[in-house]
Structures are given as structure tokens and as C-alpha cells.
PDB file of C-alpha atoms in Angstrom:
ATOM      1  CA  GLN Q1377       0.000   0.000   0.000  1.00 70.00           C
ATOM      2  CA  VAL Q1378       1.394   3.361  -1.052  1.00 71.00           C
ATOM      3  CA  GLU Q1379       0.926   6.298   1.250  1.00 75.00           C
ATOM      4  CA  THR Q1380       0.339   9.659  -0.375  1.00 79.00           C
ATOM      5  CA  LYS Q1381       1.362  12.760   1.514  1.00 79.00           C
ATOM      6  CA  LYS Q1382      -0.248  16.080   0.870  1.00 77.00           C
ATOM      7  CA  THR Q1383       2.023  18.969   0.045  1.00 74.00           C
ATOM      8  CA  ASN Q1384       1.787  22.258   1.910  1.00 74.00           C
ATOM      9  CA  VAL Q1385      -0.117  23.877  -0.937  1.00 72.00           C
ATOM     10  CA  GLN Q1386      -2.639  21.036  -1.028  1.00 77.00           C
ATOM     11  CA  LYS Q1387      -3.131  21.388   2.730  1.00 82.00           C
ATOM     12  CA  GLN Q1388      -3.677  25.132   2.349  1.00 79.00           C
ATOM     13  CA  ILE Q1389      -6.152  24.614  -0.499  1.00 80.00           C
ATOM     14  CA  ASP Q1390      -8.045  22.080   1.643  1.00 85.00           C
ATOM     15  CA  PHE Q1391      -8.133  24.551   4.543  1.00 88.00           C
ATOM     16  CA  VAL Q1392      -9.410  27.405   2.373  1.00 83.00           C
ATOM     17  CA  SER Q1393     -11.997  25.141   0.730  1.00 84.00           C
ATOM     18  CA  LYS Q1394     -13.327  24.007   4.111  1.00 90.00           C
ATOM     19  CA  TRP Q1395     -13.431  27.604   5.352  1.00 91.00           C
ATOM     20  CA  ILE Q1396     -15.351  28.717   2.250  1.00 87.00           C
ATOM     21  CA  ALA Q1397     -17.778  25.793   2.614  1.00 88.00           C
ATOM     22  CA  GLY Q1398     -18.444  26.689   6.257  1.00 93.00           C
ATOM     23  CA  PHE Q1399     -18.956  30.340   5.368  1.00 91.00           C
ATOM     24  CA  VAL Q1400     -21.350  29.459   2.541  1.00 90.00           C
ATOM     25  CA  MET Q1401     -23.368  27.130   4.783  1.00 94.00           C
ATOM     26  CA  THR Q1402     -23.589  29.762   7.512  1.00 95.00           C
ATOM     27  CA  CYS Q1403     -24.733  32.431   5.050  1.00 93.00           C
ATOM     28  CA  ALA Q1404     -27.297  30.058   3.534  1.00 94.00           C
ATOM     29  CA  ILE Q1405     -28.763  29.281   6.964  1.00 96.00           C
ATOM     30  CA  ILE Q1406     -28.911  32.971   7.847  1.00 96.00           C
ATOM     31  CA  THR Q1407     -30.534  33.739   4.472  1.00 95.00           C
ATOM     32  CA  PHE Q1408     -33.129  31.027   5.072  1.00 96.00           C
ATOM     33  CA  MET Q1409     -33.872  32.332   8.570  1.00 95.00           C
ATOM     34  CA  ILE Q1410     -34.338  35.893   7.332  1.00 95.00           C
ATOM     35  CA  ALA Q1411     -36.468  34.825   4.367  1.00 94.00           C
ATOM     36  CA  PHE Q1412     -38.677  32.553   6.465  1.00 94.00           C
ATOM     37  CA  PHE Q1413     -39.027  34.410   9.760  1.00 94.00           C
ATOM     38  CA  VAL Q1414     -38.621  38.080   8.855  1.00 94.00           C
ATOM     39  CA  THR Q1415     -40.310  38.274   5.462  1.00 93.00           C
ATOM     40  CA  ASP Q1416     -42.797  35.418   6.137  1.00 90.00           C
ATOM     41  CA  LEU Q1417     -42.136  33.650   2.842  1.00 93.00           C
ATOM     42  CA  PRO Q1418     -43.238  30.017   2.457  1.00 95.00           C
ATOM     43  CA  VAL Q1419     -40.701  27.319   3.344  1.00 95.00           C
ATOM     44  CA  VAL Q1420     -40.173  26.301  -0.302  1.00 95.00           C
ATOM     45  CA  ASP Q1421     -39.394  29.866  -1.353  1.00 95.00           C
ATOM     46  CA  SER Q1422     -37.082  30.399   1.632  1.00 95.00           C
ATOM     47  CA  VAL Q1423     -35.133  27.229   0.860  1.00 95.00           C
ATOM     48  CA  SER Q1424     -34.937  28.194  -2.805  1.00 95.00           C
ATOM     49  CA  ILE Q1425     -33.550  31.634  -1.976  1.00 94.00           C
ATOM     50  CA  ALA Q1426     -30.998  30.130   0.431  1.00 94.00           C
ATOM     51  CA  LEU Q1427     -29.844  27.574  -2.173  1.00 93.00           C
ATOM     52  CA  VAL Q1428     -29.518  30.217  -4.881  1.00 93.00           C
ATOM     53  CA  CYS Q1429     -27.387  32.364  -2.574  1.00 90.00           C
ATOM     54  CA  ALA Q1430     -25.233  29.359  -1.582  1.00 90.00           C
ATOM     55  CA  VAL Q1431     -24.585  28.371  -5.196  1.00 89.00           C
ATOM     56  CA  ALA Q1432     -23.750  31.955  -6.124  1.00 88.00           C
ATOM     57  CA  MET Q1433     -21.131  32.212  -3.358  1.00 85.00           C
ATOM     58  CA  ILE Q1434     -19.114  29.142  -4.385  1.00 81.00           C
ATOM     59  CA  PRO Q1435     -16.027  30.238  -6.348  1.00 78.00           C
ATOM     60  CA  GLU Q1436     -16.013  28.361  -9.646  1.00 78.00           C
ATOM     61  CA  GLY Q1437     -12.598  29.581 -10.646  1.00 76.00           C
ATOM     62  CA  LEU Q1438     -10.632  28.311  -7.630  1.00 74.00           C
ATOM     63  CA  ALA Q1439      -9.170  25.309  -9.461  1.00 76.00           C
ATOM     64  CA  SER Q1440      -8.273  27.359 -12.523  1.00 78.00           C
ATOM     65  CA  ILE Q1441      -6.603  30.038 -10.381  1.00 78.00           C
ATOM     66  CA  VAL Q1442      -4.421  27.408  -8.714  1.00 76.00           C
ATOM     67  CA  SER Q1443      -3.510  25.886 -12.098  1.00 77.00           C
ATOM     68  CA  LEU Q1444      -2.631  29.284 -13.560  1.00 79.00           C
ATOM     69  CA  THR Q1445      -0.473  30.064 -10.543  1.00 77.00           C
ATOM     70  CA  TYR Q1446       1.416  26.790 -11.008  1.00 75.00           C
ATOM     71  CA  ALA Q1447       1.873  27.465 -14.708  1.00 77.00           C
ATOM     72  CA  TRP Q1448       3.168  30.967 -13.999  1.00 78.00           C
ATOM     73  CA  ALA Q1449       5.635  29.608 -11.418  1.00 76.00           C
ATOM     74  CA  VAL Q1450       6.915  26.957 -13.846  1.00 74.00           C
ATOM     75  CA  SER Q1451       7.355  29.495 -16.656  1.00 78.00           C
ATOM     76  CA  LYS Q1452       9.186  31.859 -14.306  1.00 78.00           C
ATOM     77  CA  MET Q1453      11.482  29.016 -13.244  1.00 75.00           C
ATOM     78  CA  THR Q1454      12.260  28.169 -16.875  1.00 78.00           C
ATOM     79  CA  THR Q1455      13.488  31.725 -17.454  1.00 81.00           C
ATOM     80  CA  MET Q1456      15.978  31.055 -14.653  1.00 79.00           C
ATOM     81  CA  ASN Q1457      17.085  27.805 -16.354  1.00 74.00           C
ATOM     82  CA  ALA Q1458      15.525  25.599 -13.694  1.00 72.00           C
ATOM     83  CA  ILE Q1459      14.337  22.142 -14.718  1.00 65.00           C
ATOM     84  CA  VAL Q1460      11.015  21.121 -13.221  1.00 62.00           C
ATOM     85  CA  ARG Q1461      10.207  17.454 -13.577  1.00 65.00           C
ATOM     86  CA  ALA Q1462       7.124  17.371 -11.365  1.00 64.00           C
ATOM     87  CA  LEU Q1463       4.579  20.020 -10.490  1.00 60.00           C
ATOM     88  CA  PRO Q1464       4.695  19.291  -6.730  1.00 62.00           C
ATOM     89  CA  ALA Q1465       8.305  20.481  -6.839  1.00 56.00           C
ATOM     90  CA  VAL Q1466       6.984  23.961  -7.614  1.00 58.00           C
ATOM     91  CA  GLU Q1467       4.667  23.801  -4.593  1.00 59.00           C
ATOM     92  CA  THR Q1468       7.493  23.407  -2.112  1.00 58.00           C
ATOM     93  CA  LEU Q1469       9.302  26.488  -3.377  1.00 56.00           C
ATOM     94  CA  GLY Q1470       6.468  28.968  -2.866  1.00 52.00           C
TER      95      GLY Q1470
END
């Protein structure tokens, strides 16, 4: 059995993703509470509003931003005549 270790960047991405998920869930619950109790909307409409807000808050471009950052780091390293054989090698330098 091969054990895979997470790099520091992967750990940081996991931490940020969990933080964003917690924030989105908290905001969705608060949105539901306000829609249901303050404005007296039906339960179905309150849940719908909360789900729409939750989906809108999730960053779709997070994976592409990380990939572009890696690509930029690799291209910068090639200008310095560094040979990168594996992308995780770039992670440890940052």
C-alpha cells in the first residue's frame, strides 16, 4: 500500500476550501432564517432563496486560479534555467 502525503499547498487549499464551505453554509442558513421568519415567505421559497445564494457564493474559478499560478511559477522558473520534472516540486518552493 502506497501512502500519499499532501504537500503544503494542497493542505492550504483544503483549509481554504473548508473555510469557504463553512462560510457558505452559515450564510445560507442565515438567508433562510431571514427569508422565512422576517419576510414570512413560504418554506419552499425560503429554501430556494438560500440555495440560490449558496450556489452563487461558491467560487467556480478556484481550481483554474491554482492551475494558472502553477503554470506561472513553472514558466518563471524556466526563465531562470531551472528544470522542473514534477509540479509538486513547484509547490514546495512557494
